[in-house]
Short mmCIF file of C-alpha atoms in Angstrom, two decimals:
data_model
loop_
_atom_site.label_atom_id
_atom_site.label_comp_id
_atom_site.label_asym_id
_atom_site.label_seq_id
_atom_site.Cartn_x
_atom_site.Cartn_y
_atom_site.Cartn_z
CA MET A 592 0.00 0.00 0.00
CA PHE A 593 1.39 3.32 -1.06
CA PRO A 594 0.08 6.65 0.16
CA ALA A 595 -1.32 8.96 -2.53
CA SER A 596 1.32 11.25 -4.06
CA PHE A 597 2.36 14.32 -2.09
CA GLU A 598 4.99 17.01 -2.03
CA TYR A 599 7.62 16.40 0.61
CA VAL A 600 9.31 19.32 2.34
CA LYS A 601 11.90 19.00 5.06
CA ALA A 602 11.61 21.78 7.64
CA ASN A 603 14.84 22.92 9.27
CA SER A 604 13.23 24.88 12.07
CA ILE A 605 9.83 25.31 13.65
CA ARG A 606 9.49 28.80 12.05
CA ASP A 607 10.29 27.25 8.70
CA ALA A 608 7.56 24.63 9.19
CA ILE A 609 5.02 27.23 10.34
CA SER A 610 5.60 29.40 7.30
CA ILE A 611 5.09 26.46 4.92
CA LEU A 612 1.97 25.31 6.80
CA SER A 613 0.48 28.82 6.89
CA ASP A 614 0.63 29.15 3.12
CA ASP A 615 -0.74 25.71 2.31
CA ASP A 616 -4.01 24.52 3.80
CA ASP A 617 -3.51 21.08 2.26
CA ALA A 618 -0.26 20.50 4.18
CA LYS A 619 0.20 18.22 7.19
CA VAL A 620 3.02 17.91 9.67
CA LEU A 621 5.03 14.69 9.60
CA ALA A 622 6.89 13.74 12.79
CA GLY A 623 7.47 10.04 13.43
CA GLY A 624 4.68 9.22 10.99
CA HIS A 625 3.20 6.41 13.06
CA SER A 626 -0.28 7.92 13.14
CA LEU A 627 -0.27 9.80 9.84
CA LEU A 628 1.36 7.29 7.49
CA PRO A 629 -1.07 4.45 8.31
CA LEU A 630 -3.97 6.84 7.63
CA MET A 631 -2.38 7.90 4.33
CA LYS A 632 -1.77 4.30 3.28
CA LEU A 633 -5.45 3.55 3.87
CA ARG A 634 -6.31 6.76 1.92
CA LEU A 635 -8.17 8.08 4.94
CA ALA A 636 -5.86 11.07 4.60
CA ALA A 637 -4.31 12.43 1.42
CA PRO A 638 -2.52 15.68 2.23
CA GLY A 639 -1.00 17.49 -0.74
CA THR A 640 2.16 18.36 1.16
CA LEU A 641 4.00 16.74 4.06
CA VAL A 642 6.16 19.03 6.13
CA ASP A 643 8.72 16.79 7.83
CA ILE A 644 9.74 18.22 11.20
CA GLY A 645 11.46 14.96 12.21
CA GLY A 646 14.91 16.48 11.81
CA ILE A 647 14.36 19.38 14.24
CA ARG A 648 16.35 17.94 17.11
CA GLU A 649 15.67 20.90 19.45
CA LEU A 650 12.10 19.63 19.75
CA SER A 651 13.20 16.45 21.51
CA TYR A 652 13.83 16.94 25.24
CA ILE A 653 12.55 16.17 28.72
CA GLU A 654 13.34 18.93 31.22
CA ASP A 655 12.67 19.57 34.89
CA LYS A 656 11.12 23.06 35.22
CA GLY A 657 10.65 23.00 38.98
CA ASP A 658 6.88 22.69 39.34
CA HIS A 659 6.43 20.80 36.07
CA ILE A 660 8.18 18.70 33.46
CA ALA A 661 8.47 20.07 29.93
CA ILE A 662 8.54 17.55 27.09
CA GLY A 663 9.47 18.52 23.54
CA ALA A 664 6.88 17.47 20.97
CA LEU A 665 9.33 15.28 19.05
CA THR A 666 10.24 13.22 22.11
CA ARG A 667 9.61 9.60 21.18
CA HIS A 668 7.54 7.13 23.19
CA HIS A 669 10.75 5.13 23.69
CA ASP A 670 12.46 8.15 25.30
CA ILE A 671 9.48 8.81 27.58
CA GLU A 672 9.32 5.15 28.57
CA HIS A 673 13.00 5.11 29.57
CA SER A 674 13.51 8.65 30.91
CA GLY A 675 15.00 8.61 34.41
CA LEU A 676 13.51 12.05 35.09
CA LEU A 677 9.99 10.95 34.15
CA LYS A 678 10.28 7.64 36.00
CA GLU A 679 11.12 9.73 39.08
CA SER A 680 8.67 12.64 38.66
CA VAL A 681 5.85 11.39 36.43
CA PRO A 682 6.15 7.57 36.44
CA PHE A 683 2.56 7.41 35.20
CA LEU A 684 3.58 8.90 31.85
CA SER A 685 6.55 6.53 31.41
CA TYR A 686 4.26 3.61 32.16
CA VAL A 687 1.59 4.72 29.68
CA ALA A 688 4.24 5.30 26.98
CA SER A 689 5.56 1.78 27.55
CA LEU A 690 2.14 0.40 26.53
CA VAL A 691 1.89 2.25 23.20
CA GLY A 692 2.15 -0.14 20.24
CA ASP A 693 5.34 -2.18 20.45
CA PRO A 694 9.07 -1.39 20.81
CA SER A 695 9.58 -0.65 17.09
CA VAL A 696 6.57 1.67 17.03
CA ARG A 697 7.90 3.40 20.15
CA HIS A 698 11.22 4.00 18.39
CA ARG A 699 9.41 6.22 15.85
CA GLY A 700 6.20 7.56 17.37
CA THR A 701 6.36 10.92 19.16
CA ILE A 702 4.26 12.37 21.98
CA GLY A 703 3.52 15.51 19.98
CA GLY A 704 2.43 13.47 17.00
CA SER A 705 0.15 11.29 19.09
CA ILE A 706 -1.49 14.28 20.78
CA SER A 707 -1.84 16.31 17.57
CA HIS A 708 -3.45 13.30 15.93
CA GLY A 709 -5.96 13.38 18.79
CA ASP A 710 -7.22 9.83 18.46
CA GLY A 711 -9.75 8.97 21.15
CA ALA A 712 -8.39 5.41 21.15
CA SER A 713 -4.75 6.40 21.82
CA ASP A 714 -3.05 6.14 25.17
CA LEU A 715 -1.02 9.35 25.40
CA PRO A 716 -3.75 11.92 24.67
CA ALA A 717 -5.81 10.46 27.54
CA ALA A 718 -2.71 10.40 29.76
CA VAL A 719 -2.06 14.10 29.19
CA LEU A 720 -5.76 14.79 29.87
CA ALA A 721 -5.61 12.98 33.22
CA LEU A 722 -2.47 14.97 34.06
CA ASP A 723 -4.40 18.14 33.14
CA GLY A 724 -1.36 19.15 31.10
CA ASP A 725 -0.67 22.31 29.13
CA LEU A 726 0.06 22.18 25.43
CA VAL A 727 2.38 24.86 24.07
CA VAL A 728 1.55 25.69 20.50
CA GLU A 729 3.37 27.97 18.08
CA GLY A 730 1.82 29.50 15.01
CA PRO A 731 2.08 32.43 12.60
CA SER A 732 1.02 34.89 15.32
CA GLY A 733 3.27 33.52 18.04
CA GLU A 734 2.93 31.18 20.97
CA ARG A 735 -0.14 30.21 22.98
CA ILE A 736 -0.95 27.62 25.61
CA ILE A 737 -3.96 25.35 25.26
CA LYS A 738 -5.20 23.31 28.22
CA ALA A 739 -5.30 19.59 27.39
CA SER A 740 -8.96 19.64 28.46
CA GLU A 741 -9.71 22.13 25.63
CA PHE A 742 -7.51 20.57 22.95
CA PHE A 743 -9.49 17.60 21.65
CA ILE A 744 -12.59 18.91 19.92
CA GLY A 745 -13.79 16.23 17.49
CA PHE A 746 -12.89 13.02 15.71
CA LEU A 747 -9.18 13.43 14.86
CA GLU A 748 -9.76 17.16 15.27
CA THR A 749 -7.88 19.40 17.67
CA ALA A 750 -7.76 23.06 18.64
CA LEU A 751 -4.64 23.56 16.48
CA GLY A 752 -5.31 26.31 13.95
CA GLN A 753 -3.92 26.71 10.45
CA GLY A 754 -0.14 26.91 10.55
CA GLU A 755 0.07 25.96 14.24
CA ILE A 756 2.37 23.27 15.58
CA LEU A 757 2.36 21.65 19.00
CA LYS A 758 5.87 22.18 20.33
CA GLU A 759 5.88 21.34 24.03
CA ILE A 760 3.84 19.33 26.50
CA ARG A 761 3.91 20.43 30.15
CA VAL A 762 2.82 18.01 32.84
CA PRO A 763 2.80 18.36 36.62
CA LYS A 764 5.00 16.21 38.84
CA ILE A 765 2.86 13.52 40.42
CA THR A 766 2.57 13.82 44.17
CA GLY A 767 -0.12 11.22 44.77
CA GLY A 768 -1.16 7.92 43.30
CA TRP A 769 -1.81 7.00 39.68
CA SER A 770 -3.04 4.14 37.59
CA TYR A 771 -3.48 3.22 33.94
CA GLN A 772 -5.79 0.38 33.07
CA LYS A 773 -5.51 -0.65 29.43
CA PHE A 774 -7.89 -3.37 28.38
CA ASN A 775 -6.98 -5.04 25.11
CA ARG A 776 -6.90 -8.52 23.67
CA ARG A 777 -3.39 -8.61 22.21
CA ALA A 778 -0.29 -6.92 23.60
CA GLN A 779 0.24 -4.39 20.83
CA ASP A 780 -3.40 -3.48 20.23
CA TRP A 781 -5.23 -0.26 20.94
CA ALA A 782 -7.20 -0.18 24.16
CA ILE A 783 -10.73 -1.51 23.78
CA VAL A 784 -11.26 0.75 26.77
CA GLY A 785 -8.57 2.43 28.83
CA VAL A 786 -8.77 4.41 32.06
CA ALA A 787 -6.17 6.79 33.44
CA ALA A 788 -6.33 8.16 36.96
CA VAL A 789 -3.90 10.62 38.50
CA SER A 790 -3.85 12.35 41.89
CA VAL A 791 -2.21 15.76 41.88
CA GLY A 792 -4.21 17.45 44.60
CA GLU A 793 -7.55 16.25 43.22
CA THR A 794 -7.97 12.95 41.41
CA LYS A 795 -8.52 13.27 37.67
CA VAL A 796 -9.79 10.45 35.52
CA SER A 797 -9.74 10.11 31.74
CA LEU A 798 -11.10 7.52 29.34
CA VAL A 799 -9.69 5.93 26.20
CA ASN A 800 -11.91 4.75 23.34
CA MET A 801 -15.17 5.77 25.05
CA GLY A 802 -16.04 8.35 22.39
CA SER A 803 -14.67 10.10 19.32
CA VAL A 804 -12.15 12.05 21.42
CA PRO A 805 -10.13 11.33 24.56
CA LEU A 806 -12.46 12.18 27.44
CA ARG A 807 -12.33 13.25 31.05
CA ALA A 808 -14.71 11.32 33.30
CA TYR A 809 -16.10 14.48 34.92
CA ALA A 810 -19.06 12.78 36.60
CA THR A 811 -16.70 10.33 38.27
CA GLU A 812 -14.36 13.12 39.38
CA GLU A 813 -17.28 15.16 40.74
CA THR A 814 -18.60 12.20 42.75
CA LEU A 815 -15.18 11.68 44.34
CA LYS A 816 -14.84 15.37 45.10
CA ASN A 817 -18.17 15.34 46.91
CA GLY A 818 -17.02 12.50 49.13
CA GLY A 819 -18.53 9.63 47.14
CA SER A 820 -17.02 6.16 47.40
CA ILE A 821 -14.96 4.45 44.67
CA GLU A 822 -18.03 2.29 43.96
CA GLU A 823 -20.27 5.33 43.52
CA ALA A 824 -17.68 7.13 41.39
CA SER A 825 -17.20 4.06 39.14
CA GLU A 826 -20.96 3.86 38.53
CA LYS A 827 -20.70 7.30 36.90
CA ALA A 828 -17.83 6.30 34.57
CA SER A 829 -19.77 6.52 31.33
CA GLU A 830 -22.44 9.01 32.36
CA GLY A 831 -23.49 11.06 29.34
CA LEU A 832 -21.14 9.20 26.99
CA GLN A 833 -21.87 7.41 23.73
CA PRO A 834 -19.02 4.95 23.25
CA PRO A 835 -18.53 3.38 19.82
CA SER A 836 -19.55 -0.15 18.86
CA ASP A 837 -17.11 -2.15 16.74
CA LEU A 838 -15.77 -5.67 16.21
CA ASN A 839 -14.04 -5.68 19.58
CA ALA A 840 -16.86 -4.43 21.75
CA SER A 841 -20.42 -3.14 21.70
CA ALA A 842 -21.23 0.22 23.27
CA GLU A 843 -22.87 -1.59 26.21
CA TYR A 844 -19.80 -3.72 26.81
CA ARG A 845 -17.60 -0.60 26.69
CA LYS A 846 -19.79 1.03 29.35
CA HIS A 847 -19.39 -2.06 31.49
CA LEU A 848 -15.62 -2.06 30.96
CA ALA A 849 -15.39 1.63 31.82
CA LYS A 850 -17.13 1.01 35.14
CA VAL A 851 -14.90 -1.95 36.04
CA LEU A 852 -11.68 -0.24 34.91
CA VAL A 853 -12.46 3.05 36.67
CA ASN A 854 -13.03 1.04 39.82
CA ARG A 855 -9.65 -0.68 39.43
CA ALA A 856 -7.89 2.57 38.53
CA LEU A 857 -9.31 4.46 41.51
CA THR A 858 -8.62 1.59 43.88
CA GLU A 859 -5.00 1.52 42.76
CA THR A 860 -4.62 5.31 42.75
CA LEU A 861 -6.15 5.98 46.13
CA ALA A 862 -4.24 3.13 47.82
CA GLN A 863 -0.87 4.75 47.01
CA MET B 962 13.67 13.09 -4.76
CA GLN B 963 17.26 12.13 -4.25
CA ILE B 964 18.19 10.35 -1.04
CA SER B 965 21.49 9.06 0.30
CA THR B 966 21.60 6.20 2.74
CA THR B 967 24.11 3.83 4.24
CA VAL B 968 22.72 0.31 4.09
CA ASN B 969 24.68 -2.54 5.66
CA GLY B 970 27.75 -0.32 5.56
CA LEU B 971 27.47 0.60 1.87
CA SER B 972 26.57 4.09 0.66
CA HIS B 973 23.72 4.50 -1.81
CA THR B 974 22.30 7.51 -3.61
CA ASN B 975 18.99 6.94 -5.32
CA GLU B 976 16.07 8.76 -6.85
CA VAL B 977 12.77 7.87 -5.14
CA GLU B 978 9.21 9.14 -5.16
CA ALA B 979 8.35 10.92 -1.89
CA ARG B 980 5.69 8.31 -1.16
CA THR B 981 8.07 5.36 -1.47
CA LEU B 982 8.06 3.38 1.75
CA LEU B 983 11.40 2.38 3.24
CA VAL B 984 10.58 -1.30 2.81
CA HIS B 985 10.01 -0.84 -0.94
CA TYR B 986 13.19 1.20 -1.25
CA ILE B 987 15.09 -1.66 0.40
CA ARG B 988 13.42 -4.41 -1.62
CA ASP B 989 12.74 -2.86 -5.01
CA VAL B 990 15.43 -0.23 -5.39
CA LEU B 991 18.33 -1.82 -3.50
CA ARG B 992 17.12 -5.36 -4.33
CA LEU B 993 17.66 -6.55 -0.77
CA THR B 994 14.72 -8.92 -0.54
CA GLY B 995 15.50 -10.47 2.84
CA THR B 996 13.21 -7.88 4.44
CA ASN B 997 9.63 -9.08 4.00
CA VAL B 998 6.35 -7.25 3.65
CA GLY B 999 3.77 -8.90 5.88
CA CYS B 1000 0.71 -6.99 7.03
CA ASP B 1001 1.78 -3.61 5.61
CA THR B 1002 0.04 -1.92 8.56
CA SER B 1003 2.86 -1.82 11.17
CA SER B 1004 1.36 -4.73 13.09
CA CYS B 1005 3.31 -7.85 12.15
CA GLY B 1006 6.96 -6.81 12.19
CA ALA B 1007 8.04 -8.86 9.14
CA CYS B 1008 9.56 -5.67 7.67
CA THR B 1009 11.62 -4.79 10.77
CA VAL B 1010 15.02 -3.24 10.02
CA LEU B 1011 17.44 -1.18 12.09
CA LEU B 1012 17.40 2.57 11.54
CA ASN B 1013 20.46 4.05 13.23
CA GLY B 1014 20.69 0.87 15.28
CA GLU B 1015 17.07 0.80 16.48
CA SER B 1016 14.31 -1.47 15.21
CA VAL B 1017 11.63 0.15 13.06
CA LYS B 1018 8.83 -1.18 10.90
CA SER B 1019 10.00 -0.20 7.43
CA CYS B 1020 6.45 -0.29 6.02
CA THR B 1021 5.66 2.75 8.16
CA VAL B 1022 8.70 4.88 7.40
CA LEU B 1023 9.10 6.86 4.20
CA ALA B 1024 12.34 6.31 2.30
CA VAL B 1025 12.83 10.09 2.35
CA GLN B 1026 12.71 10.00 6.17
CA ALA B 1027 15.74 7.70 6.04
CA ASP B 1028 17.75 10.19 3.97
CA GLY B 1029 21.21 10.54 5.49
CA GLN B 1030 20.59 7.70 7.95
CA GLU B 1031 22.10 4.31 8.58
CA ILE B 1032 20.06 1.19 7.87
CA THR B 1033 20.82 -2.44 8.70
CA THR B 1034 18.82 -5.25 7.11
CA ILE B 1035 19.03 -9.00 7.64
CA GLU B 1036 21.62 -9.14 4.83
CA GLY B 1037 23.91 -7.00 6.97
CA MET B 1038 23.92 -9.34 9.97
CA ALA B 1039 26.28 -12.14 8.89
CA SER B 1040 29.95 -11.32 8.41
CA GLU B 1041 32.80 -13.06 6.59
CA SER B 1042 33.38 -15.13 9.69
CA GLY B 1043 29.87 -16.56 9.50
CA LEU B 1044 26.36 -16.03 10.79
CA HIS B 1045 25.60 -13.42 13.43
CA PRO B 1046 25.15 -15.03 16.89
CA ILE B 1047 21.41 -14.25 16.73
CA GLN B 1048 21.08 -15.99 13.36
CA LYS B 1049 23.09 -18.92 14.66
CA ALA B 1050 20.90 -19.18 17.75
CA PHE B 1051 17.76 -19.27 15.58
CA GLN B 1052 19.33 -22.05 13.51
CA GLU B 1053 20.42 -24.10 16.51
CA ASN B 1054 17.22 -23.68 18.50
CA HIS B 1055 14.85 -24.27 15.62
CA GLY B 1056 13.66 -20.68 15.98
CA LEU B 1057 11.95 -20.71 12.61
CA GLN B 1058 9.31 -22.76 10.89
CA CYS B 1059 8.19 -21.23 7.58
CA GLY B 1060 10.79 -18.48 8.02
CA TYR B 1061 8.68 -15.55 6.86
CA CYS B 1062 8.81 -13.66 10.15
CA THR B 1063 12.45 -14.62 10.82
CA PRO B 1064 14.28 -11.61 9.32
CA GLY B 1065 12.03 -9.28 11.32
CA MET B 1066 12.43 -11.37 14.47
CA VAL B 1067 16.23 -11.32 14.14
CA MET B 1068 16.31 -7.54 13.60
CA ALA B 1069 13.92 -6.84 16.49
CA ALA B 1070 16.05 -9.13 18.68
CA ALA B 1071 19.24 -7.35 17.61
CA SER B 1072 17.79 -3.96 18.58
CA PHE B 1073 16.50 -5.33 21.87
CA LEU B 1074 19.69 -7.16 22.90
CA HIS B 1075 21.69 -4.02 22.22
CA GLU B 1076 19.45 -2.22 24.71
CA ASN B 1077 19.15 -5.08 27.18
CA PRO B 1078 22.02 -7.58 26.82
CA SER B 1079 20.88 -9.91 29.61
CA PRO B 1080 17.10 -10.14 29.46
CA THR B 1081 14.74 -12.42 31.30
CA GLU B 1082 12.38 -14.62 29.32
CA LYS B 1083 9.50 -12.26 30.12
CA GLU B 1084 11.47 -9.29 28.81
CA VAL B 1085 12.22 -11.16 25.57
CA ARG B 1086 8.53 -11.94 25.12
CA GLU B 1087 7.60 -8.31 25.70
CA ALA B 1088 10.33 -7.11 23.34
CA LEU B 1089 8.94 -9.26 20.54
CA GLU B 1090 5.32 -8.18 21.04
CA GLY B 1091 5.39 -6.34 17.72
CA ASN B 1092 6.57 -9.35 15.71
CA LEU B 1093 4.04 -11.97 14.80
CA CYS B 1094 4.83 -15.57 13.88
CA ARG B 1095 1.85 -17.10 12.10
CA CYS B 1096 3.32 -20.59 12.57
CA THR B 1097 3.02 -19.68 16.28
CA GLY B 1098 6.59 -20.82 16.86
CA TYR B 1099 7.15 -18.34 19.66
CA HIS B 1100 8.54 -20.82 22.16
CA ASN B 1101 11.68 -21.54 20.15
CA ILE B 1102 12.00 -17.94 19.00
CA VAL B 1103 12.20 -16.81 22.61
CA LYS B 1104 14.61 -19.67 23.34
CA SER B 1105 16.76 -18.53 20.40
CA VAL B 1106 16.93 -14.93 21.60
CA LEU B 1107 17.86 -16.05 25.13
CA ALA B 1108 20.53 -18.35 23.69
CA ALA B 1109 21.87 -15.49 21.55
CA ALA B 1110 22.02 -13.25 24.64
CA GLY B 1111 24.13 -15.93 26.36
CA GLU B 1112 26.36 -16.32 23.33
CA MET B 1113 26.83 -12.57 23.02
CA GLY B 1114 28.00 -12.34 26.61
CA GLY B 1115 24.88 -11.31 28.43
CA ALA B 1116 23.85 -14.62 30.02
CA ARG B 1117 21.78 -14.30 33.14
#
């Protein structure tokens, strides 16, 4: 399977990439390519131009900024999985990264690519949601910060505007417990349902593959905040949601899984 | 587009279409057909090669993304003195049945053993999660990788 033909442009800097993207509304950013290339091979995407930012090495870093950790958008899943700094400060994120795809996929896929792709079935977008992270975006009119909770707006659609590139992900250091429950049938598969829970002050919970975007389980969080038990909070896991039905699971089964997995995630998180 | 690569230690400069996948560049342009195309969807790992020493699925990398990089395929594993220890371990432990997944298994194992020279059996199994053997010969594949680790000096 070949992708449809496209123009290929190698960007040497983020400004360079932004200027190409701003002038061409049929252009897409290529990082590791592990979300975009499969879509292009299936002809679900056929951008006219690919702007390859993979060679911009300055966008790959993991840095301690005191109250948070800053991660460059081109940092690969492999680097996040094995980062000593993350294992120490945000072990949750290293753990989630270690469950993405398989080792060869993790050698290519990047956190910025995964988040910009915004797939509701992916692990890392939901992880950054549960961490209530900040996404630093640069575009033609400069830099802005988008809250993770406001970034995912529709099926494979994000708050990134024309010419904008996600350049850094900021996540808090974890002070409390955490858990990631990924339910799948084979090791390298997507989650049929996944649940992330993180305690930084309050406990935040997010859901994988329970809708067209990565979701926060607000009803569950609210129940906990008001002193509800883990059981009561788990009952609210899929409140107001319309999970998809597919070969792996019906919507009803997904709702059941969400309840069970939220229960497990909260039990693990609150026991730490 | 013109790309320059180093494949198995040899330099190449070739003209490719931007949409050419690395696996097709390796097989059709360089005529190194040891690397197989299996699922073509980055699931099965039959097309695994090393890109700058790390395993990648070459069906999900564009040839242009490998411009200026170093690639190792199964053909680059053996040397004049004989098979690579991983290849030898697969041979001695009956780590292959039909052989289709074998090049990918060997390359994934090479990347993994470089990172973790003395793995446990569980770690080997996890490391090979992205490589499927449709003969289901996993038992001897894992045995082969553990034997190779021992041979290469990382016995546990």
